[in-house]
PDB file of C-alpha atoms in Angstrom:
ATOM      1  CA  MET A   7      87.590  93.587 105.064  1.00  0.00           C
ATOM      2  CA  VAL A   8      90.262  90.947 105.191  1.00  0.00           C
ATOM      3  CA  LYS A   9      90.362  88.571 108.209  1.00  0.00           C
ATOM      4  CA  LEU A  10      93.496  87.090 109.338  1.00  0.00           C
ATOM      5  CA  VAL A  11      94.438  84.735 112.116  1.00  0.00           C
ATOM      6  CA  CYS A  12      97.998  84.607 113.795  1.00  0.00           C
ATOM      7  CA  TRP A  13      98.834  81.178 115.555  1.00  0.00           C
ATOM      8  CA  ASN A  14     101.660  79.383 116.861  1.00  0.00           C
ATOM      9  CA  ILE A  15     100.976  75.890 116.157  1.00  0.00           C
ATOM     10  CA  ALA A  16     104.012  74.618 118.161  1.00  0.00           C
ATOM     11  CA  GLY A  17     105.020  71.910 115.286  1.00  0.00           C
ATOM     12  CA  GLN A  18     101.851  70.219 115.810  1.00  0.00           C
ATOM     13  CA  THR A  19     100.592  67.868 112.730  1.00  0.00           C
ATOM     14  CA  ARG A  20      97.308  66.402 114.153  1.00  0.00           C
ATOM     15  CA  LYS A  21      94.242  66.700 111.976  1.00  0.00           C
ATOM     16  CA  GLU A  22      92.314  68.597 114.466  1.00  0.00           C
ATOM     17  CA  VAL A  23      94.708  71.410 114.412  1.00  0.00           C
ATOM     18  CA  TRP A  24      94.311  72.024 110.464  1.00  0.00           C
ATOM     19  CA  ASN A  25      90.720  71.376 110.789  1.00  0.00           C
ATOM     20  CA  GLU A  26      90.173  74.033 113.192  1.00  0.00           C
ATOM     21  CA  LEU A  27      92.110  76.368 111.004  1.00  0.00           C
ATOM     22  CA  TRP A  28      90.238  75.606 107.888  1.00  0.00           C
ATOM     23  CA  THR A  29      87.179  76.207 109.661  1.00  0.00           C
ATOM     24  CA  MET A  30      87.812  79.793 111.244  1.00  0.00           C
ATOM     25  CA  ASN A  31      86.608  81.587 108.511  1.00  0.00           C
ATOM     26  CA  ALA A  32      89.719  83.776 108.206  1.00  0.00           C
ATOM     27  CA  ASP A  33      91.052  84.715 104.840  1.00  0.00           C
ATOM     28  CA  VAL A  34      94.744  84.390 105.584  1.00  0.00           C
ATOM     29  CA  ALA A  35      96.526  82.743 108.273  1.00  0.00           C
ATOM     30  CA  LEU A  36      99.970  83.716 109.754  1.00  0.00           C
ATOM     31  CA  LEU A  37     101.589  80.571 111.481  1.00  0.00           C
ATOM     32  CA  GLN A  38     104.685  79.989 113.359  1.00  0.00           C
ATOM     33  CA  GLU A  39     106.628  76.630 113.905  1.00  0.00           C
ATOM     34  CA  VAL A  40     105.029  74.666 111.138  1.00  0.00           C
ATOM     35  CA  LYS A  41     106.561  71.291 110.688  1.00  0.00           C
ATOM     36  CA  ARG A  42     104.922  70.542 107.639  1.00  0.00           C
ATOM     37  CA  PHE A  43     101.420  71.044 105.649  1.00  0.00           C
ATOM     38  CA  PRO A  44      98.857  68.430 105.573  1.00  0.00           C
ATOM     39  CA  SER A  45      99.032  66.084 102.363  1.00  0.00           C
ATOM     40  CA  LYS A  46      95.449  67.053 101.528  1.00  0.00           C
ATOM     41  CA  LEU A  47      94.294  70.368 101.497  1.00  0.00           C
ATOM     42  CA  PRO A  48      90.729  72.077 101.177  1.00  0.00           C
ATOM     43  CA  GLU A  49      90.023  73.303  97.589  1.00  0.00           C
ATOM     44  CA  SER A  50      90.354  76.881  98.739  1.00  0.00           C
ATOM     45  CA  VAL A  51      93.451  76.807 100.735  1.00  0.00           C
ATOM     46  CA  SER A  52      96.793  77.432  99.064  1.00  0.00           C
ATOM     47  CA  ILE A  53     100.138  77.094 100.617  1.00  0.00           C
ATOM     48  CA  ASP A  54     103.764  78.615  99.996  1.00  0.00           C
ATOM     49  CA  PRO A  55     104.933  77.138  96.717  1.00  0.00           C
ATOM     50  CA  TYR A  56     108.338  77.611  97.916  1.00  0.00           C
ATOM     51  CA  PRO A  57     110.178  74.931 100.522  1.00  0.00           C
ATOM     52  CA  LEU A  58     109.234  76.352 103.834  1.00  0.00           C
ATOM     53  CA  HIS A  59     113.270  75.820 104.857  1.00  0.00           C
ATOM     54  CA  GLU A  60     114.552  77.864 101.833  1.00  0.00           C
ATOM     55  CA  PRO A  61     117.242  79.246 101.833  1.00  0.00           C
ATOM     56  CA  TRP A  62     118.390  77.646 104.643  1.00  0.00           C
ATOM     57  CA  ASN A  63     119.687  73.888 105.161  1.00  0.00           C
ATOM     58  CA  LYS A  64     116.419  71.918 106.348  1.00  0.00           C
ATOM     59  CA  GLU A  65     118.553  69.755 108.718  1.00  0.00           C
ATOM     60  CA  LEU A  66     119.309  72.959 110.931  1.00  0.00           C
ATOM     61  CA  LEU A  67     115.841  73.336 112.256  1.00  0.00           C
ATOM     62  CA  ASP A  68     112.577  71.674 111.630  1.00  0.00           C
ATOM     63  CA  ARG A  69     109.906  74.344 112.369  1.00  0.00           C
ATOM     64  CA  TRP A  70     109.126  77.593 110.356  1.00  0.00           C
ATOM     65  CA  PRO A  71     107.212  80.485 109.940  1.00  0.00           C
ATOM     66  CA  ALA A  72     104.247  80.273 107.123  1.00  0.00           C
ATOM     67  CA  ILE A  73     101.448  81.867 105.512  1.00  0.00           C
ATOM     68  CA  VAL A  74      98.497  80.395 104.006  1.00  0.00           C
ATOM     69  CA  LYS A  75      95.713  81.448 101.840  1.00  0.00           C
ATOM     70  CA  LEU A  76      92.275  80.025 103.515  1.00  0.00           C
ATOM     71  CA  THR A  77      89.796  81.484 101.322  1.00  0.00           C
ATOM     72  CA  ASP A  78      88.986  82.671  97.567  1.00  0.00           C
ATOM     73  CA  ARG A  79      88.231  85.925  98.890  1.00  0.00           C
ATOM     74  CA  VAL A  80      91.845  86.885  98.809  1.00  0.00           C
ATOM     75  CA  LYS A  81      94.886  86.327  96.584  1.00  0.00           C
ATOM     76  CA  VAL A  82      98.215  85.785  98.016  1.00  0.00           C
ATOM     77  CA  GLU A  83     101.409  86.431  96.350  1.00  0.00           C
ATOM     78  CA  TRP A  84     104.581  84.814  98.386  1.00  0.00           C
ATOM     79  CA  PHE A  85     107.995  86.062  98.342  1.00  0.00           C
ATOM     80  CA  LYS A  86     110.808  83.887  97.942  1.00  0.00           C
ATOM     81  CA  ARG A  87     112.949  83.781 100.970  1.00  0.00           C
ATOM     82  CA  VAL A  88     116.661  84.402  99.662  1.00  0.00           C
ATOM     83  CA  PHE A  89     119.713  85.420 101.809  1.00  0.00           C
ATOM     84  CA  PRO A  90     119.719  89.267 102.100  1.00  0.00           C
ATOM     85  CA  ILE A  91     121.513  91.230  99.863  1.00  0.00           C
ATOM     86  CA  SER A  92     121.689  95.119  99.069  1.00  0.00           C
ATOM     87  CA  GLU A  93     118.977  94.741  96.062  1.00  0.00           C
ATOM     88  CA  LEU A  94     116.044  92.045  96.348  1.00  0.00           C
ATOM     89  CA  GLY A  95     114.283  90.842  93.136  1.00  0.00           C
ATOM     90  CA  ILE A  96     110.416  91.782  92.930  1.00  0.00           C
ATOM     91  CA  ASP A  97     109.234  88.580  94.301  1.00  0.00           C
ATOM     92  CA  GLU A  98     112.246  87.920  96.994  1.00  0.00           C
ATOM     93  CA  PHE A  99     112.216  88.528 100.796  1.00  0.00           C
ATOM     94  CA  GLY A 100     115.600  88.613 102.379  1.00  0.00           C
ATOM     95  CA  GLY A 101     115.815  86.604 105.678  1.00  0.00           C
ATOM     96  CA  SER A 102     118.826  87.247 108.004  1.00  0.00           C
ATOM     97  CA  GLY A 103     117.989  84.556 110.490  1.00  0.00           C
ATOM     98  CA  ILE A 104     116.838  80.966 110.282  1.00  0.00           C
ATOM     99  CA  GLY A 105     112.912  80.398 110.912  1.00  0.00           C
ATOM    100  CA  LEU A 106     112.313  83.774 111.728  1.00  0.00           C
ATOM    101  CA  ALA A 107     110.176  85.383 109.130  1.00  0.00           C
ATOM    102  CA  THR A 108     108.400  84.972 105.988  1.00  0.00           C
ATOM    103  CA  ALA A 109     106.167  87.466 104.039  1.00  0.00           C
ATOM    104  CA  ALA A 110     103.460  87.571 101.206  1.00  0.00           C
ATOM    105  CA  LYS A 111     101.360  90.278  99.395  1.00  0.00           C
ATOM    106  CA  VAL A 112      97.697  89.968 100.381  1.00  0.00           C
ATOM    107  CA  ILE A 113      95.293  91.202  97.380  1.00  0.00           C
ATOM    108  CA  CYS A 114      91.340  91.407  98.087  1.00  0.00           C
ATOM    109  CA  VAL A 115      89.571  89.940  95.311  1.00  0.00           C
ATOM    110  CA  ASP A 116      86.635  92.408  95.395  1.00  0.00           C
ATOM    111  CA  LYS A 117      88.986  95.523  95.722  1.00  0.00           C
ATOM    112  CA  LYS A 118      87.472  96.814  98.891  1.00  0.00           C
ATOM    113  CA  VAL A 119      90.756  96.739 100.823  1.00  0.00           C
ATOM    114  CA  ASN A 120      94.101  97.954  99.139  1.00  0.00           C
ATOM    115  CA  PRO A 121      96.614  95.317  98.735  1.00  0.00           C
ATOM    116  CA  PHE A 122      99.143  94.927 101.548  1.00  0.00           C
ATOM    117  CA  ILE A 123     102.039  92.991 102.799  1.00  0.00           C
ATOM    118  CA  ALA A 124     101.960  90.410 105.370  1.00  0.00           C
ATOM    119  CA  LEU A 125     104.489  88.926 107.685  1.00  0.00           C
ATOM    120  CA  SER A 126     104.646  86.106 110.035  1.00  0.00           C
ATOM    121  CA  MET A 127     107.046  86.323 112.700  1.00  0.00           C
ATOM    122  CA  TYR A 128     108.665  83.998 115.070  1.00  0.00           C
ATOM    123  CA  ALA A 129     111.412  85.389 117.644  1.00  0.00           C
ATOM    124  CA  ARG A 130     113.744  82.223 118.347  1.00  0.00           C
ATOM    125  CA  TRP A 131     115.641  81.947 121.508  1.00  0.00           C
ATOM    126  CA  ILE A 132     119.394  82.345 120.915  1.00  0.00           C
ATOM    127  CA  ARG A 133     121.741  81.269 123.622  1.00  0.00           C
ATOM    128  CA  PRO A 134     124.686  83.715 124.547  1.00  0.00           C
ATOM    129  CA  HIS A 135     128.149  82.458 123.068  1.00  0.00           C
ATOM    130  CA  LYS A 136     129.853  79.837 125.297  1.00  0.00           C
ATOM    131  CA  THR A 137     132.814  82.719 126.041  1.00  0.00           C
ATOM    132  CA  THR A 138     130.423  84.384 128.066  1.00  0.00           C
ATOM    133  CA  LYS A 139     129.857  81.483 130.679  1.00  0.00           C
ATOM    134  CA  SER A 140     126.149  82.875 130.910  1.00  0.00           C
ATOM    135  CA  LYS A 141     123.986  81.145 133.459  1.00  0.00           C
ATOM    136  CA  TRP A 142     120.706  81.818 131.002  1.00  0.00           C
ATOM    137  CA  ARG A 143     119.304  78.675 130.502  1.00  0.00           C
ATOM    138  CA  VAL A 144     116.915  79.491 127.398  1.00  0.00           C
ATOM    139  CA  GLY A 145     119.048  82.742 126.228  1.00  0.00           C
ATOM    140  CA  TYR A 146     117.255  85.649 124.813  1.00  0.00           C
ATOM    141  CA  THR A 147     115.036  86.646 121.769  1.00  0.00           C
ATOM    142  CA  ASP A 148     115.300  90.240 121.363  1.00  0.00           C
ATOM    143  CA  GLY A 149     118.316  89.639 118.812  1.00  0.00           C
ATOM    144  CA  SER A 150     115.923  87.495 116.712  1.00  0.00           C
ATOM    145  CA  ALA A 151     113.302  90.328 116.924  1.00  0.00           C
ATOM    146  CA  HIS A 152     115.534  92.912 115.711  1.00  0.00           C
ATOM    147  CA  ARG A 153     116.815  90.766 112.802  1.00  0.00           C
ATOM    148  CA  ILE A 154     113.163  90.512 111.852  1.00  0.00           C
ATOM    149  CA  LEU A 155     112.986  94.217 112.081  1.00  0.00           C
ATOM    150  CA  SER A 156     115.952  94.526 109.887  1.00  0.00           C
ATOM    151  CA  ASP A 157     114.633  92.137 107.279  1.00  0.00           C
ATOM    152  CA  LEU A 158     110.868  93.710 107.028  1.00  0.00           C
ATOM    153  CA  SER A 159     112.706  97.193 106.618  1.00  0.00           C
ATOM    154  CA  THR A 160     112.844  96.399 102.954  1.00  0.00           C
ATOM    155  CA  PHE A 161     109.390  97.003 102.571  1.00  0.00           C
ATOM    156  CA  ILE A 162     109.496 100.497 103.835  1.00  0.00           C
ATOM    157  CA  GLY A 163     110.884 102.908 101.380  1.00  0.00           C
ATOM    158  CA  ASP A 164     109.651 106.473 103.014  1.00  0.00           C
ATOM    159  CA  GLN A 165     109.714 108.311 105.964  1.00  0.00           C
ATOM    160  CA  ASP A 166     105.873 108.760 105.903  1.00  0.00           C
ATOM    161  CA  PRO A 167     104.351 105.742 107.426  1.00  0.00           C
ATOM    162  CA  SER A 168     101.165 106.026 105.055  1.00  0.00           C
ATOM    163  CA  THR A 169     103.200 105.131 102.199  1.00  0.00           C
ATOM    164  CA  HIS A 170     103.340 101.485 103.339  1.00  0.00           C
ATOM    165  CA  ARG A 171     100.862  98.890 104.287  1.00  0.00           C
ATOM    166  CA  ILE A 172     102.337  96.091 106.435  1.00  0.00           C
ATOM    167  CA  LEU A 173     100.630  93.911 108.820  1.00  0.00           C
ATOM    168  CA  ALA A 174     103.161  91.765 110.766  1.00  0.00           C
ATOM    169  CA  ALA A 175     102.117  89.275 113.416  1.00  0.00           C
ATOM    170  CA  GLY A 176     103.541  86.384 115.168  1.00  0.00           C
ATOM    171  CA  ASP A 177     105.141  85.218 118.566  1.00  0.00           C
ATOM    172  CA  LEU A 178     108.169  87.185 119.805  1.00  0.00           C
ATOM    173  CA  ASN A 179     108.436  85.456 122.908  1.00  0.00           C
ATOM    174  CA  ILE A 180     108.786  88.836 124.792  1.00  0.00           C
ATOM    175  CA  CYS A 181     106.150  90.959 126.838  1.00  0.00           C
ATOM    176  CA  PHE A 182     105.104  94.506 125.557  1.00  0.00           C
ATOM    177  CA  ASP A 183     106.981  96.988 127.337  1.00  0.00           C
ATOM    178  CA  GLY A 184     109.174  94.699 129.256  1.00  0.00           C
ATOM    179  CA  LEU A 185     109.040  93.069 132.525  1.00  0.00           C
ATOM    180  CA  ASP A 186     110.774  95.300 135.214  1.00  0.00           C
ATOM    181  CA  ASP A 187     110.343  92.667 138.249  1.00  0.00           C
ATOM    182  CA  ASN A 188     111.894  89.873 136.032  1.00  0.00           C
ATOM    183  CA  PRO A 189     115.475  90.494 135.042  1.00  0.00           C
ATOM    184  CA  ASN A 190     115.681  87.301 132.954  1.00  0.00           C
ATOM    185  CA  ASP A 191     113.172  89.397 130.696  1.00  0.00           C
ATOM    186  CA  LEU A 192     115.522  91.927 129.720  1.00  0.00           C
ATOM    187  CA  PRO A 193     113.018  94.689 129.852  1.00  0.00           C
ATOM    188  CA  GLU A 194     115.455  97.403 128.422  1.00  0.00           C
ATOM    189  CA  ARG A 195     116.162  95.226 125.374  1.00  0.00           C
ATOM    190  CA  THR A 196     112.696  94.202 124.943  1.00  0.00           C
ATOM    191  CA  ARG A 197     111.381  97.707 124.839  1.00  0.00           C
ATOM    192  CA  SER A 198     114.251  98.619 122.031  1.00  0.00           C
ATOM    193  CA  VAL A 199     112.292  95.995 120.126  1.00  0.00           C
ATOM    194  CA  PHE A 200     108.985  98.007 120.393  1.00  0.00           C
ATOM    195  CA  GLU A 201     110.724 101.123 120.151  1.00  0.00           C
ATOM    196  CA  ARG A 202     112.214 100.415 116.730  1.00  0.00           C
ATOM    197  CA  PHE A 203     108.646  99.117 115.601  1.00  0.00           C
ATOM    198  CA  ASN A 204     107.298 102.490 116.464  1.00  0.00           C
ATOM    199  CA  VAL A 205     110.172 104.489 114.440  1.00  0.00           C
ATOM    200  CA  LEU A 206     109.669 102.222 111.617  1.00  0.00           C
ATOM    201  CA  GLY A 207     105.662 103.607 111.524  1.00  0.00           C
ATOM    202  CA  LEU A 208     104.558 100.096 112.707  1.00  0.00           C
ATOM    203  CA  GLU A 209     101.644 100.668 115.458  1.00  0.00           C
ATOM    204  CA  LEU A 210     101.074  98.022 118.202  1.00  0.00           C
ATOM    205  CA  VAL A 211      97.114  97.186 117.247  1.00  0.00           C
ATOM    206  CA  GLY A 212      96.667  94.655 119.738  1.00  0.00           C
ATOM    207  CA  PRO A 213      95.650  92.450 121.278  1.00  0.00           C
ATOM    208  CA  ARG A 214      95.490  94.304 124.689  1.00  0.00           C
ATOM    209  CA  TYR A 215      92.858  94.573 127.254  1.00  0.00           C
ATOM    210  CA  PRO A 216      90.317  95.695 127.412  1.00  0.00           C
ATOM    211  CA  HIS A 217      90.037  94.976 123.935  1.00  0.00           C
ATOM    212  CA  GLY A 218      91.645  91.857 123.999  1.00  0.00           C
ATOM    213  CA  ARG A 219      91.793  88.811 126.423  1.00  0.00           C
ATOM    214  CA  LYS A 220      93.657  89.573 129.665  1.00  0.00           C
ATOM    215  CA  ALA A 221      96.806  88.095 130.523  1.00  0.00           C
ATOM    216  CA  ASN A 222      96.216  85.214 133.223  1.00  0.00           C
ATOM    217  CA  PRO A 223      98.253  84.809 135.051  1.00  0.00           C
ATOM    218  CA  THR A 224      98.881  88.797 134.986  1.00  0.00           C
ATOM    219  CA  PRO A 225     102.653  89.571 135.239  1.00  0.00           C
ATOM    220  CA  LYS A 226     103.408  91.778 138.440  1.00  0.00           C
ATOM    221  CA  SER A 227     104.692  94.679 136.263  1.00  0.00           C
ATOM    222  CA  PHE A 228     101.307  94.840 134.707  1.00  0.00           C
ATOM    223  CA  GLN A 229      98.951  94.769 137.748  1.00  0.00           C
ATOM    224  CA  GLN A 230      99.369  98.446 138.722  1.00  0.00           C
ATOM    225  CA  THR A 231      98.534  99.789 135.244  1.00  0.00           C
ATOM    226  CA  GLN A 232      95.508 100.975 134.012  1.00  0.00           C
ATOM    227  CA  LYS A 233      95.906  99.221 130.793  1.00  0.00           C
ATOM    228  CA  MET A 234      96.654  95.580 131.061  1.00  0.00           C
ATOM    229  CA  TYR A 235      98.840  94.368 127.978  1.00  0.00           C
ATOM    230  CA  LEU A 236      98.591  90.889 126.714  1.00  0.00           C
ATOM    231  CA  HIS A 237     101.461  88.738 127.326  1.00  0.00           C
ATOM    232  CA  LEU A 238     103.095  88.382 124.213  1.00  0.00           C
ATOM    233  CA  ARG A 239     104.447  85.086 124.776  1.00  0.00           C
ATOM    234  CA  CYS A 240     103.108  82.118 122.901  1.00  0.00           C
ATOM    235  CA  THR A 241      99.816  80.505 124.353  1.00  0.00           C
ATOM    236  CA  ARG A 242      99.582  78.082 121.275  1.00  0.00           C
ATOM    237  CA  ASN A 243      96.074  79.926 120.986  1.00  0.00           C
ATOM    238  CA  PRO A 244      94.908  81.611 117.523  1.00  0.00           C
ATOM    239  CA  ARG A 245      94.204  85.238 117.594  1.00  0.00           C
ATOM    240  CA  MET A 246      92.053  87.051 114.736  1.00  0.00           C
ATOM    241  CA  ARG A 247      92.611  90.163 113.177  1.00  0.00           C
ATOM    242  CA  ASN A 248      90.776  92.220 110.699  1.00  0.00           C
ATOM    243  CA  PHE A 249      92.474  94.577 108.021  1.00  0.00           C
ATOM    244  CA  ASN A 250      90.838  97.448 106.449  1.00  0.00           C
TER     245      ASN A 250
END
């Protein structure tokens, strides 16, 4: 079993944040909004050998997704982020949007778990073009999520979902199934994101109540349903997951 933690650290650089991560007993961390890594790392910890901003201009953004190896129970082979082209090198991952995703291959040292692709995702807010004269204050995130889906599709080479082993986790800044009572949530567009995940054979495995923490406060759209889905907006709290 490989234990993973997913955490949007919101650009924090305090020692306490990183020390909490080092002591979680997780094997791999899928992080979002990382500004920079500490200068000193525990002996078992390894970080992406490529600059987090590549292939983008680092002056355009100061927070990036990242994947971190936390223990010696696993090996991690990071993919170099490049601009998407029709055919990528075996060690490359094409990113069509700045600061949206990064990927790595995770290998269990004792071979009890087959190797798999791990993907850290962050769906950034995008504002509508000025010609729209939109009143949306922060914009939308489904566009970023769809870019991520397009990029991770490179790891899918068959219609049979059993042929690929992918664990994608992160902060999509949307609610599962959309919020019909909140037009700003763009529920139809939100649903299109999760429908596309399903089409690709990627199943939502959590967290969702009662097998995960209940959303509090609970969005009105979820209060009448038998299953309460966890609000997928960023909570700044880490979430742990095992992968078999």
